[in-house]
XYZ file of C-alpha atoms in Angstrom:
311
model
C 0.000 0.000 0.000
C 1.438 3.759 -0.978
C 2.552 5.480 1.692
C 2.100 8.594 -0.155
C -0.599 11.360 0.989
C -3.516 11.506 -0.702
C -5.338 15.144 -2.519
C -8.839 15.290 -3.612
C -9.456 16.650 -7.046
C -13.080 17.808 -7.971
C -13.230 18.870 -11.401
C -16.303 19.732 -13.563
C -17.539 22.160 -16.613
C -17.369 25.992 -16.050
C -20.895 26.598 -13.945
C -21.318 23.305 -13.035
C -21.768 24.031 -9.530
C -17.960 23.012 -8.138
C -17.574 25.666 -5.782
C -20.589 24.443 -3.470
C -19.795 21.121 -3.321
C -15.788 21.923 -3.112
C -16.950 23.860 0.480
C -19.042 20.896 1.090
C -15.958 18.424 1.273
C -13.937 20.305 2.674
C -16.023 21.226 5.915
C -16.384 17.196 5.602
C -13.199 16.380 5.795
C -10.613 19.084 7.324
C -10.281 20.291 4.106
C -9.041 23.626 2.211
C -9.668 24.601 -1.251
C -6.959 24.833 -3.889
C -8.200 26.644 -6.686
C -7.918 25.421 -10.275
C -9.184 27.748 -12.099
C -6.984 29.821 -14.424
C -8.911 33.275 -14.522
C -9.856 32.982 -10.782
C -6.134 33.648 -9.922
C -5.988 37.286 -11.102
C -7.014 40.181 -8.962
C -10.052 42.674 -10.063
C -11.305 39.650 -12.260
C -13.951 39.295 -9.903
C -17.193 38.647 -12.242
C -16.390 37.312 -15.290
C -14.251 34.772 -13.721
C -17.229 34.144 -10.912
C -14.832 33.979 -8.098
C -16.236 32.864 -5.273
C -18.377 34.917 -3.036
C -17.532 36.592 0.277
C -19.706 34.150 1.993
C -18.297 31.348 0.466
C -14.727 32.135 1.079
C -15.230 32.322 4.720
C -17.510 28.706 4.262
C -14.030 27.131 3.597
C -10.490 28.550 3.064
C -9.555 29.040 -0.170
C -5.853 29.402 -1.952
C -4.785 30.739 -5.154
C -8.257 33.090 -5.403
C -6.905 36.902 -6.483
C -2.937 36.527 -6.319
C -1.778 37.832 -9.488
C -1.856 40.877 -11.005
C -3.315 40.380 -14.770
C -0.812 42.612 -15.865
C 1.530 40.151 -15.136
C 2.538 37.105 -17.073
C 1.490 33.866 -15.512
C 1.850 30.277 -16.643
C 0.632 26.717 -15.922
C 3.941 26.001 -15.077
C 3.847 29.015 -12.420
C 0.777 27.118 -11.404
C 2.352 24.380 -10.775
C 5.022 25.618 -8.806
C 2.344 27.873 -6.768
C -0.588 24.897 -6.190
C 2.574 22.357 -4.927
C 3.696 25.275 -2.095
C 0.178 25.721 -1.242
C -0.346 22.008 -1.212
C 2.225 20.942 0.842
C 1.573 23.343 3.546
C -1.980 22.349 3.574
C -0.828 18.427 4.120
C 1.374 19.473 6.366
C -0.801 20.984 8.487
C -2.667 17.090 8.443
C -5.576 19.114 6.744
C -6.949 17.670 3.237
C -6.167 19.914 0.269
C -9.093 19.594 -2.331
C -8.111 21.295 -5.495
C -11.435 22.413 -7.274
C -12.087 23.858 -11.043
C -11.890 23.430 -14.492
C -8.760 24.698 -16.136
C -7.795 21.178 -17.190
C -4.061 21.930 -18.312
C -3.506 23.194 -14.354
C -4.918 19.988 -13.211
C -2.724 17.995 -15.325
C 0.291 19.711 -14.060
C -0.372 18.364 -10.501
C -1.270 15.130 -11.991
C 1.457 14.415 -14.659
C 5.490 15.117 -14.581
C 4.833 17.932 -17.493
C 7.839 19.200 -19.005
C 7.265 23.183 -19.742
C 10.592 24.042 -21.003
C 11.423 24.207 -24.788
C 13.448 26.565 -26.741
C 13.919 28.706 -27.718
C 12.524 30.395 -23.730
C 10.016 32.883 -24.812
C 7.591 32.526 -22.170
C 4.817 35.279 -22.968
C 4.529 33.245 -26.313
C 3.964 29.892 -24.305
C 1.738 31.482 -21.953
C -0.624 32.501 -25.360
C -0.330 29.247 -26.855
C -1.666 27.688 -24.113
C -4.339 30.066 -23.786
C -5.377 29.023 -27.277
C -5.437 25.831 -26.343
C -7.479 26.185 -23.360
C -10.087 29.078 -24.271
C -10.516 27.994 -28.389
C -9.841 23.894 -27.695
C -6.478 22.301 -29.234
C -7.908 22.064 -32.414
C -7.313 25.706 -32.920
C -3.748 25.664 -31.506
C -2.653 22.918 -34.705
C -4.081 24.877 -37.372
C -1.121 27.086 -36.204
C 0.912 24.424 -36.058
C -0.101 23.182 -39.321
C 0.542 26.897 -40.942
C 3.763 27.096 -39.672
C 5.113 23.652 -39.747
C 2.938 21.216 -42.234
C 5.568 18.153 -41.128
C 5.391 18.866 -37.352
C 1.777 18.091 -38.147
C 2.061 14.866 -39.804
C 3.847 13.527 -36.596
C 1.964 15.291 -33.647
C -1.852 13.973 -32.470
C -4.148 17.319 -32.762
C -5.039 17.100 -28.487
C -1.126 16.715 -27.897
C -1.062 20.092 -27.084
C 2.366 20.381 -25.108
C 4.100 18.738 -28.266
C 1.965 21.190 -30.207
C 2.502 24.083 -28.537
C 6.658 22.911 -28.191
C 6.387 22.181 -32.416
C 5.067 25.749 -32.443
C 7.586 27.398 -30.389
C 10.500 25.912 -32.335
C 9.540 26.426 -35.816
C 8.105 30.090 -34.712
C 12.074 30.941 -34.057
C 13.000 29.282 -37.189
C 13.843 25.654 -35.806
C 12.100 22.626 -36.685
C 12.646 19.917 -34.483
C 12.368 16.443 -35.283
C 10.406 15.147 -32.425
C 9.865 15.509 -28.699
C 9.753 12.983 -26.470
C 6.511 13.185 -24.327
C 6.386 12.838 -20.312
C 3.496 10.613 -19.099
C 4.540 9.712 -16.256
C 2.702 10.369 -12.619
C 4.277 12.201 -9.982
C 4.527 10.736 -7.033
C 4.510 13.044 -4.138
C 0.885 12.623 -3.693
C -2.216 9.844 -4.392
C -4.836 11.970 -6.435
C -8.185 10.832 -5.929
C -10.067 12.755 -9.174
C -13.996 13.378 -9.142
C -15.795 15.111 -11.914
C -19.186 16.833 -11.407
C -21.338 17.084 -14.271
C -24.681 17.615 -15.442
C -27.369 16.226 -18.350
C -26.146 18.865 -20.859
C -29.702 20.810 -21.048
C -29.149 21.510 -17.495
C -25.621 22.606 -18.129
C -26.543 24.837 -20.904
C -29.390 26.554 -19.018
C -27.010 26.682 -16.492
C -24.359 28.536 -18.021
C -26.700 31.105 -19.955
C -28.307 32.060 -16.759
C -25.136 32.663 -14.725
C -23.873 34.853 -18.414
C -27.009 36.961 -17.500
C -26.132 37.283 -13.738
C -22.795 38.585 -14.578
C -24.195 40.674 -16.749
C -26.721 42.303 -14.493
C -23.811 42.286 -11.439
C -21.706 44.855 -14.063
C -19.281 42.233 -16.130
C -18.957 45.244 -18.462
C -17.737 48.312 -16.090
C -15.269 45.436 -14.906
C -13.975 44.545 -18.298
C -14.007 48.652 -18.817
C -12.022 49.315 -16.081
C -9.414 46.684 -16.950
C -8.836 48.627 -19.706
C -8.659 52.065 -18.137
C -5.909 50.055 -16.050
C -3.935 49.674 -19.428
C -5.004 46.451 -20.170
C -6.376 45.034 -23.899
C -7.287 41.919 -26.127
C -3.171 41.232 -26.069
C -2.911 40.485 -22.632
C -3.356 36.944 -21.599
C -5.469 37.444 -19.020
C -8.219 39.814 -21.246
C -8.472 36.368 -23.176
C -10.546 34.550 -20.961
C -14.652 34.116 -21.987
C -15.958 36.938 -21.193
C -13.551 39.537 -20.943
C -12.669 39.039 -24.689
C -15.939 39.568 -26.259
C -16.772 42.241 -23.590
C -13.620 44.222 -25.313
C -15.158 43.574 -28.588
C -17.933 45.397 -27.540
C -16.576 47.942 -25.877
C -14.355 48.466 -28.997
C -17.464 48.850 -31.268
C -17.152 45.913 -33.055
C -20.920 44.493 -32.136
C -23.770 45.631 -29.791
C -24.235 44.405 -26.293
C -26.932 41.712 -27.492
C -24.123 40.429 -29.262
C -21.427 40.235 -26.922
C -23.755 38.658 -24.296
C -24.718 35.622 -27.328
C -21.290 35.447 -27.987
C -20.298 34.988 -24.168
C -23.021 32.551 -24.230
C -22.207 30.371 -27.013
C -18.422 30.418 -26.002
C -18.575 29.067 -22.602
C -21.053 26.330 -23.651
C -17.841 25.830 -26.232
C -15.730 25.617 -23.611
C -17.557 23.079 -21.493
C -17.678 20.697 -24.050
C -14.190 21.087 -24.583
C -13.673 20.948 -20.797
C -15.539 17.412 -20.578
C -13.750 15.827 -23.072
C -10.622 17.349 -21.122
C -11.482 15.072 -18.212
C -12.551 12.290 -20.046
C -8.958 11.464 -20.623
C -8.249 10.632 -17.486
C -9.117 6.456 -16.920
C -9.362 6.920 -12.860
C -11.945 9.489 -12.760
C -15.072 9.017 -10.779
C -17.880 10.757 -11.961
C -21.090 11.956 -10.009
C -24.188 13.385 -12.640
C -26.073 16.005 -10.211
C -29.139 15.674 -12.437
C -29.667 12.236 -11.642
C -29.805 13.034 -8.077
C -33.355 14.539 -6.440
C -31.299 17.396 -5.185
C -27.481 18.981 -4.735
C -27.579 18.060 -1.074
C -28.308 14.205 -1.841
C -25.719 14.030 -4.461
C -23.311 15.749 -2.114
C -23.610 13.028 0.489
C -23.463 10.368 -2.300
C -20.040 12.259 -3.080
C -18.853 12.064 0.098
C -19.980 8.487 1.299
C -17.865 7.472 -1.727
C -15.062 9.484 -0.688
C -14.912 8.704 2.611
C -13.698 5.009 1.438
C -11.413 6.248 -0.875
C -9.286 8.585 1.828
């Protein structure tokens, strides 16, 4: 039997309802929240990236919520390095760290040995290739590829995205490389128990266009407008996230608000799909469907009865 300490991982589409039943586990189990959400890290990103609420953050304690500037660049492998810091302090304080969100790329950085270096070391152009991947899907990211390196293409799988995004980099600077050799091995600091939330995709759907109005209505645009009075535009990595990109659009004139709101729409129901088959990747995930269940509250306590074997 592994020694090693075991983390929970609940992961689930954008507006599935993770934050809820993140704060349910962990006043469960002694636990604190890791977030895994890559828009949720930036400060004044407060509704578009619907951060949790005051009342939720002092329901259960919560790390990597509002620590970096979006000025600033930021990486999954900064994620990595931040989320292991945070995680190891949490296990050593013999309290269980439950990382919870969707930003599937973060999640496989605490999951997988990735390897984020490749030259030539241009990291503001890793950081938006990896943005591609995860806000347009990897499908996106190699018709790059295949514009700027047709035989990279040949050789690399389309949802390879580290090799893409690595075949990229190199023939971007002028180098083509031959091939990579890809790291799938586990790390093994910690036993990752992974759960996925998810919904019957109606209720997902409704789901997600309700909360687009909600942000709406709490004033999503005066907080991608003031962003922008802070200096920052489409360019930046962090104005790239659903919502804040199409919010700029409108903003810039480009289409009326009815528009941006559709688009917002549309894109994060994009983006859950995407998210889903993400997750599906991974052979040891345990999934629990929240429409199957009466209510939240009975599903919850399926969730945890099932947990509490697996700790």
């Amino acid at each position: 039997m592994s020694d090693r300490k075991k983390i929970v991982a609940l992961c689930g589409p954008t507006a599935v309802g993770k934050t809820e039943y993140a704060i349910g586990l962990a006043r469960e189990f002694n636990g604190e929240i890791v977030s895994c959400d890559s828009m949720q890290l930036y400060k004044y990103m407060d509704i578009g990236s619907a951060k949790p609420s005051a009342d939720e953050l002092k329901a259960a304690r919560h790390h990597l919520v509002d620590e970096i500037d979006p000025r600033e660049r930021f990486s999954a492998a900064e994620y990595e390095k931040l989320a292991t810091a945070v995680i190891n302090d949490i296990l050593g304080r013999d309290r269980l760290p439950i990382i919870a969100g969707g930003t599937g790329l973060y999640l496989n950085s605490l999951i997988y040995e990735m390897d984020f270096s490749a030259p030539p070391e241009d990291d503001c152009l890793r950081a938006s290739l990896y943005a591609i991947a995860e806000n347009e899907g990897p499908d996106a990211l190699f018709e790059r590829l295949k514009s700027v390196d047709p035989a990279a293409a040949e050789r690399i799988h389309p949802n390879n995205v580290k090799k893409v995004v690595r075949a990229i980099e190199s023939a971007e600077s002028g180098i083509r490389i031959a091939d990579f050799s890809e790291v799938n091995r586990k790390r093994t600091m910690w036993d990752v128990i992974l759960m996925c939330l998810v919904r019957d995709r109606e209720e997902l759907y409704d789901r997600i266009n309700r909360r687009v109005d909600i942000l709406i209505d709490r004033g999503l645009v005066d907080e991608v407008r003031r962003l922008t009075e802070m200096g920052l535009d489409a360019s930046d990595i962090s104005m790239k996230g659903i919502g804040y990109k199409e919010i700029i659009g409108y903003l810039n004139g480009e289409y009326d608000l009815d528009e941006a709101v559709r688009l917002v729409k549309r894109n994060t129901r994009h983006y859950a799909k995407r998210q889903l088959t993400w997750f599906r990747r991974y052979d040891d995930m345990k999934y629990f469907n929240a429409s199957e269940y009466p209510s939240d509250r009975l599903c919850l306590e399926d969730m945890i009865s099932w947990l509490r074997k697996e700790l």
